[in-house]
mmCIF file of N, CA and C and ligand atoms in Angstrom:
data_model
loop_
_atom_site.group_PDB
_atom_site.id
_atom_site.type_symbol
_atom_site.label_atom_id
_atom_site.label_comp_id
_atom_site.label_asym_id
_atom_site.label_seq_id
_atom_site.Cartn_x
_atom_site.Cartn_y
_atom_site.Cartn_z
ATOM 1 N N MET X 1 113.952 116.136 104.306
ATOM 2 C CA MET X 1 112.824 115.567 103.571
ATOM 3 C C MET X 1 112.099 114.518 104.418
ATOM 4 N N ALA X 2 110.778 114.543 104.318
ATOM 5 C CA ALA X 2 109.992 113.594 105.122
ATOM 6 C C ALA X 2 110.215 112.165 104.642
ATOM 7 N N LEU X 3 110.145 111.237 105.574
ATOM 8 C CA LEU X 3 110.327 109.818 105.238
ATOM 9 C C LEU X 3 109.214 109.335 104.308
ATOM 10 N N ILE X 4 107.970 109.683 104.646
ATOM 11 C CA ILE X 4 106.830 109.274 103.820
ATOM 12 C C ILE X 4 106.014 110.514 103.468
ATOM 13 N N GLU X 5 105.601 110.578 102.237
ATOM 14 C CA GLU X 5 104.756 111.688 101.785
ATOM 15 C C GLU X 5 103.438 111.085 101.328
ATOM 16 N N TRP X 6 102.333 111.572 101.882
ATOM 17 C CA TRP X 6 101.027 111.049 101.453
ATOM 18 C C TRP X 6 100.757 111.540 100.031
ATOM 19 N N VAL X 7 100.409 110.622 99.148
ATOM 20 C CA VAL X 7 100.059 111.002 97.775
ATOM 21 C C VAL X 7 98.673 110.429 97.471
ATOM 22 N N GLU X 8 98.026 110.998 96.477
ATOM 23 C CA GLU X 8 96.644 110.637 96.152
ATOM 24 C C GLU X 8 96.458 109.128 95.957
ATOM 25 N N SER X 9 97.470 108.461 95.434
ATOM 26 C CA SER X 9 97.326 107.013 95.194
ATOM 27 C C SER X 9 97.219 106.221 96.505
ATOM 28 N N TYR X 10 97.459 106.884 97.657
ATOM 29 C CA TYR X 10 97.288 106.228 98.959
ATOM 30 C C TYR X 10 95.834 106.269 99.421
ATOM 31 N N SER X 11 94.994 106.991 98.688
ATOM 32 C CA SER X 11 93.621 107.160 99.149
ATOM 33 C C SER X 11 92.845 105.844 99.115
ATOM 34 N N VAL X 12 92.197 105.536 100.265
ATOM 35 C CA VAL X 12 91.385 104.316 100.333
ATOM 36 C C VAL X 12 89.915 104.638 100.060
ATOM 37 N N GLY X 13 89.648 105.899 99.684
ATOM 38 C CA GLY X 13 88.293 106.260 99.269
ATOM 39 C C GLY X 13 87.362 106.648 100.407
ATOM 40 N N VAL X 14 87.880 106.722 101.639
ATOM 41 C CA VAL X 14 87.068 107.162 102.780
ATOM 42 C C VAL X 14 87.844 108.304 103.449
ATOM 43 N N ASP X 15 87.266 109.509 103.415
ATOM 44 C CA ASP X 15 87.993 110.695 103.902
ATOM 45 C C ASP X 15 88.551 110.525 105.311
ATOM 46 N N GLN X 16 87.708 109.993 106.205
ATOM 47 C CA GLN X 16 88.128 109.853 107.593
ATOM 48 C C GLN X 16 89.338 108.925 107.727
ATOM 49 N N LEU X 17 89.333 107.841 106.957
ATOM 50 C CA LEU X 17 90.458 106.897 107.036
ATOM 51 C C LEU X 17 91.703 107.489 106.376
ATOM 52 N N ASP X 18 91.521 108.241 105.291
ATOM 53 C CA ASP X 18 92.666 108.927 104.679
ATOM 54 C C ASP X 18 93.270 109.910 105.686
ATOM 55 N N ALA X 19 92.391 110.619 106.405
ATOM 56 C CA ALA X 19 92.878 111.590 107.405
ATOM 57 C C ALA X 19 93.664 110.865 108.501
ATOM 58 N N ASP X 20 93.168 109.706 108.922
ATOM 59 C CA ASP X 20 93.891 108.914 109.932
ATOM 60 C C ASP X 20 95.261 108.492 109.405
ATOM 61 N N HIS X 21 95.283 108.015 108.162
ATOM 62 C CA HIS X 21 96.555 107.558 107.585
ATOM 63 C C HIS X 21 97.553 108.719 107.492
ATOM 64 N N LYS X 22 97.037 109.913 107.156
ATOM 65 C CA LYS X 22 97.929 111.092 107.093
ATOM 66 C C LYS X 22 98.506 111.388 108.472
ATOM 67 N N ARG X 23 97.668 111.246 109.482
ATOM 68 C CA ARG X 23 98.128 111.505 110.854
ATOM 69 C C ARG X 23 99.200 110.470 111.256
ATOM 70 N N LEU X 24 98.984 109.201 110.885
ATOM 71 C CA LEU X 24 99.978 108.161 111.201
ATOM 72 C C LEU X 24 101.294 108.458 110.480
ATOM 73 N N ILE X 25 101.187 108.884 109.228
ATOM 74 C CA ILE X 25 102.389 109.233 108.458
ATOM 75 C C ILE X 25 103.114 110.388 109.138
ATOM 76 N N ASP X 26 102.354 111.374 109.607
ATOM 77 C CA ASP X 26 102.944 112.522 110.282
ATOM 78 C C ASP X 26 103.722 112.086 111.537
ATOM 79 N N ILE X 27 103.135 111.167 112.304
ATOM 80 C CA ILE X 27 103.822 110.705 113.525
ATOM 81 C C ILE X 27 105.095 109.937 113.152
ATOM 82 N N ILE X 28 104.995 109.079 112.124
ATOM 83 C CA ILE X 28 106.175 108.311 111.706
ATOM 84 C C ILE X 28 107.268 109.255 111.198
ATOM 85 N N ASN X 29 106.876 110.306 110.494
ATOM 86 C CA ASN X 29 107.866 111.292 110.037
ATOM 87 C C ASN X 29 108.532 111.994 111.218
ATOM 88 N N ARG X 30 107.778 112.187 112.293
ATOM 89 C CA ARG X 30 108.382 112.821 113.473
ATOM 90 C C ARG X 30 109.346 111.863 114.171
ATOM 91 N N ILE X 31 109.005 110.570 114.146
ATOM 92 C CA ILE X 31 109.924 109.568 114.707
ATOM 93 C C ILE X 31 111.228 109.573 113.887
ATOM 94 N N ASP X 32 111.062 109.657 112.564
ATOM 95 C CA ASP X 32 112.234 109.700 111.682
ATOM 96 C C ASP X 32 113.104 110.923 111.997
ATOM 97 N N ALA X 33 112.458 112.085 112.149
ATOM 98 C CA ALA X 33 113.210 113.319 112.410
ATOM 99 C C ALA X 33 113.919 113.242 113.763
ATOM 100 N N ALA X 34 113.224 112.706 114.772
ATOM 101 C CA ALA X 34 113.826 112.590 116.107
ATOM 102 C C ALA X 34 115.015 111.635 116.061
ATOM 103 N N GLN X 35 114.812 110.533 115.358
ATOM 104 C CA GLN X 35 115.874 109.537 115.244
ATOM 105 C C GLN X 35 117.102 110.140 114.556
ATOM 106 N N ALA X 36 116.865 110.865 113.478
ATOM 107 C CA ALA X 36 117.970 111.468 112.717
ATOM 108 C C ALA X 36 118.729 112.487 113.555
ATOM 109 N N ALA X 37 118.017 113.131 114.497
ATOM 110 C CA ALA X 37 118.645 114.152 115.330
ATOM 111 C C ALA X 37 119.114 113.585 116.672
ATOM 112 N N SER X 38 119.095 112.236 116.791
ATOM 113 C CA SER X 38 119.474 111.564 118.046
ATOM 114 C C SER X 38 118.659 112.041 119.238
ATOM 115 N N ARG X 39 117.411 112.418 118.998
ATOM 116 C CA ARG X 39 116.509 112.768 120.101
ATOM 117 C C ARG X 39 115.683 111.538 120.469
ATOM 118 N N SER X 40 115.076 111.556 121.620
ATOM 119 C CA SER X 40 114.302 110.393 122.057
ATOM 120 C C SER X 40 113.092 110.160 121.155
ATOM 121 N N ILE X 41 112.861 108.884 120.817
ATOM 122 C CA ILE X 41 111.705 108.551 119.987
ATOM 123 C C ILE X 41 110.573 107.973 120.839
ATOM 124 N N SER X 42 110.829 107.796 122.142
ATOM 125 C CA SER X 42 109.851 107.121 123.006
ATOM 126 C C SER X 42 108.485 107.788 122.999
ATOM 127 N N TRP X 43 108.485 109.104 123.125
ATOM 128 C CA TRP X 43 107.226 109.827 123.235
ATOM 129 C C TRP X 43 106.394 109.639 121.960
ATOM 130 N N ALA X 44 107.063 109.787 120.800
ATOM 131 C CA ALA X 44 106.352 109.661 119.522
ATOM 132 C C ALA X 44 105.916 108.217 119.271
ATOM 133 N N ILE X 45 106.699 107.255 119.749
ATOM 134 C CA ILE X 45 106.302 105.844 119.605
ATOM 135 C C ILE X 45 105.023 105.600 120.408
ATOM 136 N N GLY X 46 104.949 106.209 121.598
ATOM 137 C CA GLY X 46 103.740 106.088 122.421
ATOM 138 C C GLY X 46 102.543 106.715 121.729
ATOM 139 N N GLU X 47 102.753 107.865 121.114
ATOM 140 C CA GLU X 47 101.681 108.555 120.393
ATOM 141 C C GLU X 47 101.221 107.699 119.204
ATOM 142 N N LEU X 48 102.187 107.077 118.535
ATOM 143 C CA LEU X 48 101.846 106.216 117.394
ATOM 144 C C LEU X 48 100.999 105.023 117.847
ATOM 145 N N ALA X 49 101.401 104.420 118.967
ATOM 146 C CA ALA X 49 100.644 103.264 119.478
ATOM 147 C C ALA X 49 99.210 103.680 119.808
ATOM 148 N N ASP X 50 99.058 104.840 120.461
ATOM 149 C CA ASP X 50 97.719 105.319 120.828
ATOM 150 C C ASP X 50 96.875 105.602 119.592
ATOM 151 N N TYR X 51 97.464 106.305 118.633
ATOM 152 C CA TYR X 51 96.664 106.683 117.464
ATOM 153 C C TYR X 51 96.385 105.481 116.568
ATOM 154 N N ALA X 52 97.343 104.567 116.466
ATOM 155 C CA ALA X 52 97.123 103.369 115.647
ATOM 156 C C ALA X 52 95.970 102.558 116.228
ATOM 157 N N ARG X 53 95.940 102.423 117.547
ATOM 158 C CA ARG X 53 94.868 101.667 118.199
ATOM 159 C C ARG X 53 93.510 102.312 117.908
ATOM 160 N N TYR X 54 93.478 103.617 118.049
ATOM 161 C CA TYR X 54 92.258 104.385 117.808
ATOM 162 C C TYR X 54 91.809 104.239 116.343
ATOM 163 N N HIS X 55 92.751 104.362 115.430
ATOM 164 C CA HIS X 55 92.443 104.260 113.996
ATOM 165 C C HIS X 55 91.990 102.848 113.607
ATOM 166 N N PHE X 56 92.695 101.844 114.118
ATOM 167 C CA PHE X 56 92.341 100.455 113.767
ATOM 168 C C PHE X 56 90.920 100.147 114.216
ATOM 169 N N GLU X 57 90.564 100.656 115.386
ATOM 170 C CA GLU X 57 89.206 100.435 115.890
ATOM 171 C C GLU X 57 88.174 101.045 114.950
ATOM 172 N N ARG X 58 88.446 102.255 114.507
ATOM 173 C CA ARG X 58 87.526 102.942 113.594
ATOM 174 C C ARG X 58 87.419 102.172 112.268
ATOM 175 N N GLU X 59 88.581 101.767 111.756
ATOM 176 C CA GLU X 59 88.622 101.072 110.470
ATOM 177 C C GLU X 59 87.869 99.735 110.568
ATOM 178 N N GLU X 60 88.118 99.020 111.654
ATOM 179 C CA GLU X 60 87.475 97.707 111.808
ATOM 180 C C GLU X 60 85.968 97.843 112.033
ATOM 181 N N LYS X 61 85.557 98.915 112.693
ATOM 182 C CA LYS X 61 84.129 99.154 112.900
ATOM 183 C C LYS X 61 83.453 99.384 111.536
ATOM 184 N N MET X 62 84.119 100.144 110.678
ATOM 185 C CA MET X 62 83.568 100.386 109.335
ATOM 186 C C MET X 62 83.499 99.087 108.536
ATOM 187 N N MET X 63 84.522 98.244 108.703
ATOM 188 C CA MET X 63 84.525 96.946 108.011
ATOM 189 C C MET X 63 83.370 96.081 108.498
ATOM 190 N N GLN X 64 83.172 96.127 109.803
ATOM 191 C CA GLN X 64 82.095 95.347 110.400
ATOM 192 C C GLN X 64 80.744 95.822 109.864
ATOM 193 N N ASP X 65 80.545 97.146 109.852
ATOM 194 C CA ASP X 65 79.285 97.711 109.364
ATOM 195 C C ASP X 65 79.043 97.365 107.900
ATOM 196 N N ALA X 66 80.124 97.218 107.146
ATOM 197 C CA ALA X 66 79.984 96.918 105.710
ATOM 198 C C ALA X 66 80.003 95.405 105.460
ATOM 199 N N ALA X 67 80.052 94.614 106.540
ATOM 200 C CA ALA X 67 80.137 93.145 106.444
ATOM 201 C C ALA X 67 81.289 92.745 105.516
ATOM 202 N N TYR X 68 82.422 93.406 105.709
ATOM 203 C CA TYR X 68 83.613 93.141 104.884
ATOM 204 C C TYR X 68 84.152 91.733 105.180
ATOM 205 N N SER X 69 84.372 90.975 104.129
ATOM 206 C CA SER X 69 84.681 89.540 104.305
ATOM 207 C C SER X 69 86.050 89.259 104.925
ATOM 208 N N ASP X 70 87.011 90.178 104.740
ATOM 209 C CA ASP X 70 88.368 89.898 105.222
ATOM 210 C C ASP X 70 88.674 90.533 106.577
ATOM 211 N N LEU X 71 87.642 90.896 107.303
ATOM 212 C CA LEU X 71 87.841 91.601 108.576
ATOM 213 C C LEU X 71 88.754 90.831 109.540
ATOM 214 N N GLU X 72 88.520 89.530 109.671
ATOM 215 C CA GLU X 72 89.279 88.735 110.643
ATOM 216 C C GLU X 72 90.781 88.793 110.363
ATOM 217 N N LYS X 73 91.152 88.614 109.095
ATOM 218 C CA LYS X 73 92.572 88.638 108.716
ATOM 219 C C LYS X 73 93.151 90.038 108.943
ATOM 220 N N HIS X 74 92.368 91.035 108.598
ATOM 221 C CA HIS X 74 92.830 92.412 108.756
ATOM 222 C C HIS X 74 93.030 92.748 110.245
ATOM 223 N N HIS X 75 92.098 92.278 111.050
ATOM 224 C CA HIS X 75 92.199 92.487 112.496
ATOM 225 C C HIS X 75 93.493 91.859 113.026
ATOM 226 N N GLN X 76 93.820 90.696 112.498
ATOM 227 C CA GLN X 76 95.071 90.026 112.915
ATOM 228 C C GLN X 76 96.298 90.865 112.561
ATOM 229 N N ARG X 77 96.307 91.399 111.324
ATOM 230 C CA ARG X 77 97.451 92.233 110.895
ATOM 231 C C ARG X 77 97.601 93.432 111.839
ATOM 232 N N HIS X 78 96.485 94.057 112.184
ATOM 233 C CA HIS X 78 96.522 95.197 113.101
ATOM 234 C C HIS X 78 97.084 94.768 114.454
ATOM 235 N N GLY X 79 96.623 93.620 114.925
ATOM 236 C CA GLY X 79 97.067 93.116 116.222
ATOM 237 C C GLY X 79 98.565 92.841 116.237
ATOM 238 N N GLU X 80 99.057 92.263 115.148
ATOM 239 C CA GLU X 80 100.505 91.975 115.061
ATOM 240 C C GLU X 80 101.310 93.267 115.130
ATOM 241 N N PHE X 81 100.813 94.282 114.454
ATOM 242 C CA PHE X 81 101.520 95.569 114.453
ATOM 243 C C PHE X 81 101.542 96.174 115.861
ATOM 244 N N LEU X 82 100.407 96.132 116.541
ATOM 245 C CA LEU X 82 100.344 96.692 117.898
ATOM 246 C C LEU X 82 101.254 95.918 118.851
ATOM 247 N N GLU X 83 101.334 94.612 118.653
ATOM 248 C CA GLU X 83 102.235 93.804 119.493
ATOM 249 C C GLU X 83 103.687 94.194 119.261
ATOM 250 N N TRP X 84 104.022 94.369 117.993
ATOM 251 C CA TRP X 84 105.397 94.767 117.655
ATOM 252 C C TRP X 84 105.709 96.132 118.293
ATOM 253 N N LEU X 85 104.773 97.065 118.148
ATOM 254 C CA LEU X 85 104.981 98.396 118.737
ATOM 255 C C LEU X 85 105.158 98.301 120.249
ATOM 256 N N HIS X 86 104.354 97.443 120.870
ATOM 257 C CA HIS X 86 104.454 97.271 122.312
ATOM 258 C C HIS X 86 105.838 96.749 122.692
ATOM 259 N N SER X 87 106.356 95.805 121.904
ATOM 260 C CA SER X 87 107.677 95.259 122.232
ATOM 261 C C SER X 87 108.752 96.343 122.097
ATOM 262 N N VAL X 88 108.579 97.244 121.139
ATOM 263 C CA VAL X 88 109.530 98.364 121.005
ATOM 264 C C VAL X 88 109.436 99.263 122.239
ATOM 265 N N GLN X 89 108.194 99.545 122.673
ATOM 266 C CA GLN X 89 108.011 100.401 123.852
ATOM 267 C C GLN X 89 108.658 99.782 125.088
ATOM 268 N N VAL X 90 108.490 98.467 125.243
ATOM 269 C CA VAL X 90 109.074 97.777 126.403
ATOM 270 C C VAL X 90 110.598 97.881 126.353
ATOM 271 N N SER X 91 111.174 97.648 125.161
ATOM 272 C CA SER X 91 112.637 97.737 125.021
ATOM 273 C C SER X 91 113.127 99.133 125.386
ATOM 274 N N LEU X 92 112.421 100.149 124.895
ATOM 275 C CA LEU X 92 112.866 101.525 125.154
ATOM 276 C C LEU X 92 112.724 101.892 126.629
ATOM 277 N N ARG X 93 111.707 101.312 127.261
ATOM 278 C CA ARG X 93 111.496 101.602 128.680
ATOM 279 C C ARG X 93 112.577 100.934 129.535
ATOM 280 N N MET X 94 112.886 99.687 129.165
ATOM 281 C CA MET X 94 113.869 98.941 129.958
ATOM 282 C C MET X 94 115.285 99.459 129.748
ATOM 283 N N VAL X 95 115.605 99.779 128.499
ATOM 284 C CA VAL X 95 116.954 100.249 128.168
ATOM 285 C C VAL X 95 116.822 101.533 127.338
ATOM 286 N N PRO X 96 116.749 102.694 128.002
ATOM 287 C CA PRO X 96 116.532 103.946 127.271
ATOM 288 C C PRO X 96 117.533 104.168 126.129
ATOM 289 N N ASP X 97 118.763 103.686 126.307
ATOM 290 C CA ASP X 97 119.762 103.864 125.253
ATOM 291 C C ASP X 97 119.526 102.961 124.054
ATOM 292 N N ALA X 98 118.559 102.048 124.187
ATOM 293 C CA ALA X 98 118.311 101.090 123.101
ATOM 294 C C ALA X 98 117.995 101.809 121.804
ATOM 295 N N GLN X 99 117.421 103.001 121.916
ATOM 296 C CA GLN X 99 117.025 103.689 120.678
ATOM 297 C C GLN X 99 118.220 103.994 119.771
ATOM 298 N N PHE X 100 119.411 104.119 120.392
ATOM 299 C CA PHE X 100 120.580 104.384 119.554
ATOM 300 C C PHE X 100 120.991 103.145 118.765
ATOM 301 N N HIS X 101 120.496 101.982 119.223
ATOM 302 C CA HIS X 101 120.814 100.739 118.512
ATOM 303 C C HIS X 101 119.678 100.305 117.601
ATOM 304 N N ILE X 102 118.442 100.531 118.044
ATOM 305 C CA ILE X 102 117.320 100.020 117.257
ATOM 306 C C ILE X 102 116.551 101.125 116.519
ATOM 307 N N GLY X 103 116.897 102.393 116.781
ATOM 308 C CA GLY X 103 116.141 103.512 116.218
ATOM 309 C C GLY X 103 115.984 103.470 114.706
ATOM 310 N N SER X 104 117.073 103.217 113.992
ATOM 311 C CA SER X 104 116.964 103.265 112.531
ATOM 312 C C SER X 104 116.198 102.054 111.998
ATOM 313 N N ASP X 105 116.338 100.889 112.661
ATOM 314 C CA ASP X 105 115.555 99.713 112.239
ATOM 315 C C ASP X 105 114.074 99.954 112.483
ATOM 316 N N VAL X 106 113.762 100.568 113.627
ATOM 317 C CA VAL X 106 112.360 100.873 113.961
ATOM 318 C C VAL X 106 111.793 101.817 112.906
ATOM 319 N N ARG X 107 112.529 102.868 112.614
ATOM 320 C CA ARG X 107 112.105 103.847 111.619
ATOM 321 C C ARG X 107 111.881 103.179 110.245
ATOM 322 N N ASP X 108 112.841 102.344 109.821
ATOM 323 C CA ASP X 108 112.718 101.682 108.513
ATOM 324 C C ASP X 108 111.515 100.746 108.484
ATOM 325 N N TYR X 109 111.336 100.006 109.568
ATOM 326 C CA TYR X 109 110.207 99.065 109.626
ATOM 327 C C TYR X 109 108.884 99.828 109.539
ATOM 328 N N LEU X 110 108.777 100.925 110.292
ATOM 329 C CA LEU X 110 107.535 101.709 110.290
ATOM 330 C C LEU X 110 107.224 102.257 108.900
ATOM 331 N N GLY X 111 108.246 102.774 108.235
ATOM 332 C CA GLY X 111 108.049 103.320 106.887
ATOM 333 C C GLY X 111 107.546 102.253 105.938
ATOM 334 N N ARG X 112 108.171 101.084 105.979
ATOM 335 C CA ARG X 112 107.773 99.981 105.081
ATOM 336 C C ARG X 112 106.396 99.462 105.464
ATOM 337 N N TRP X 113 106.173 99.292 106.770
ATOM 338 C CA TRP X 113 104.913 98.700 107.212
ATOM 339 C C TRP X 113 103.734 99.564 106.791
ATOM 340 N N LEU X 114 103.822 100.864 107.051
ATOM 341 C CA LEU X 114 102.660 101.711 106.774
ATOM 342 C C LEU X 114 102.349 101.765 105.281
ATOM 343 N N THR X 115 103.357 101.967 104.462
ATOM 344 C CA THR X 115 103.060 102.067 103.027
ATOM 345 C C THR X 115 102.538 100.735 102.508
ATOM 346 N N LYS X 116 103.110 99.625 102.954
ATOM 347 C CA LYS X 116 102.619 98.321 102.478
ATOM 348 C C LYS X 116 101.199 98.074 102.994
ATOM 349 N N HIS X 117 100.975 98.396 104.272
ATOM 350 C CA HIS X 117 99.643 98.143 104.828
ATOM 351 C C HIS X 117 98.578 98.951 104.091
ATOM 352 N N ILE X 118 98.844 100.218 103.852
ATOM 353 C CA ILE X 118 97.850 101.042 103.141
ATOM 354 C C ILE X 118 97.703 100.575 101.692
ATOM 355 N N LEU X 119 98.834 100.408 101.021
ATOM 356 C CA LEU X 119 98.769 100.144 99.575
ATOM 357 C C LEU X 119 98.315 98.739 99.224
ATOM 358 N N VAL X 120 98.519 97.787 100.114
ATOM 359 C CA VAL X 120 98.125 96.409 99.796
ATOM 360 C C VAL X 120 96.916 95.982 100.619
ATOM 361 N N GLU X 121 97.065 95.995 101.949
ATOM 362 C CA GLU X 121 95.996 95.439 102.787
ATOM 363 C C GLU X 121 94.778 96.359 102.861
ATOM 364 N N ASP X 122 94.986 97.651 103.101
ATOM 365 C CA ASP X 122 93.833 98.557 103.175
ATOM 366 C C ASP X 122 93.171 98.732 101.806
ATOM 367 N N MET X 123 93.973 98.750 100.758
ATOM 368 C CA MET X 123 93.409 98.946 99.414
ATOM 369 C C MET X 123 92.391 97.881 99.041
ATOM 370 N N SER X 124 92.523 96.712 99.665
ATOM 371 C CA SER X 124 91.608 95.641 99.296
ATOM 372 C C SER X 124 90.170 95.918 99.748
ATOM 373 N N TYR X 125 89.971 96.890 100.650
ATOM 374 C CA TYR X 125 88.588 97.230 101.029
ATOM 375 C C TYR X 125 88.099 98.469 100.290
ATOM 376 N N LYS X 126 88.959 99.050 99.461
ATOM 377 C CA LYS X 126 88.559 100.267 98.745
ATOM 378 C C LYS X 126 87.277 100.026 97.951
ATOM 379 N N GLY X 127 86.322 100.899 98.106
ATOM 380 C CA GLY X 127 85.061 100.760 97.379
ATOM 381 C C GLY X 127 84.030 99.916 98.115
ATOM 382 N N GLU X 128 84.470 99.233 99.197
ATOM 383 C CA GLU X 128 83.542 98.378 99.927
ATOM 384 C C GLU X 128 83.013 99.008 101.216
ATOM 385 N N LEU X 129 83.727 100.029 101.725
ATOM 386 C CA LEU X 129 83.278 100.665 102.965
ATOM 387 C C LEU X 129 82.500 101.929 102.644
ATOM 388 N N ALA X 130 81.557 102.253 103.521
ATOM 389 C CA ALA X 130 80.731 103.450 103.267
ATOM 390 C C ALA X 130 81.557 104.706 103.498
HETATM 391 FE FE1 LIG Q 201 94.282 98.555 108.213
#
């Protein structure tokens, strides 16, 4: 069973952003599957970092265009997440076996972070972006 399943209540009301969130969920589910099978998660973590960066840029551009008032705080949350992901990448690069120690914590954090970010932080712009 997948770690996270996208459901209609996750919709932020913008098709493109919903599609991005589904893609992020898909990558996190692949990290979960790799972790459960003791396969390397490094490649998928790299893919997540790339796609998250790409998605955050798109989301923030839409916020900017809509003159969304909480953009600065939201940008900070995105930045914190990317920093955390980077620190995971550095750990995995320096100590490849680290994934056997941190893999399940990484997976749990990602699952919690994404659902909370979409359901709480992203939801606050619902109806405000074009
Ligand atoms: Fe966001």
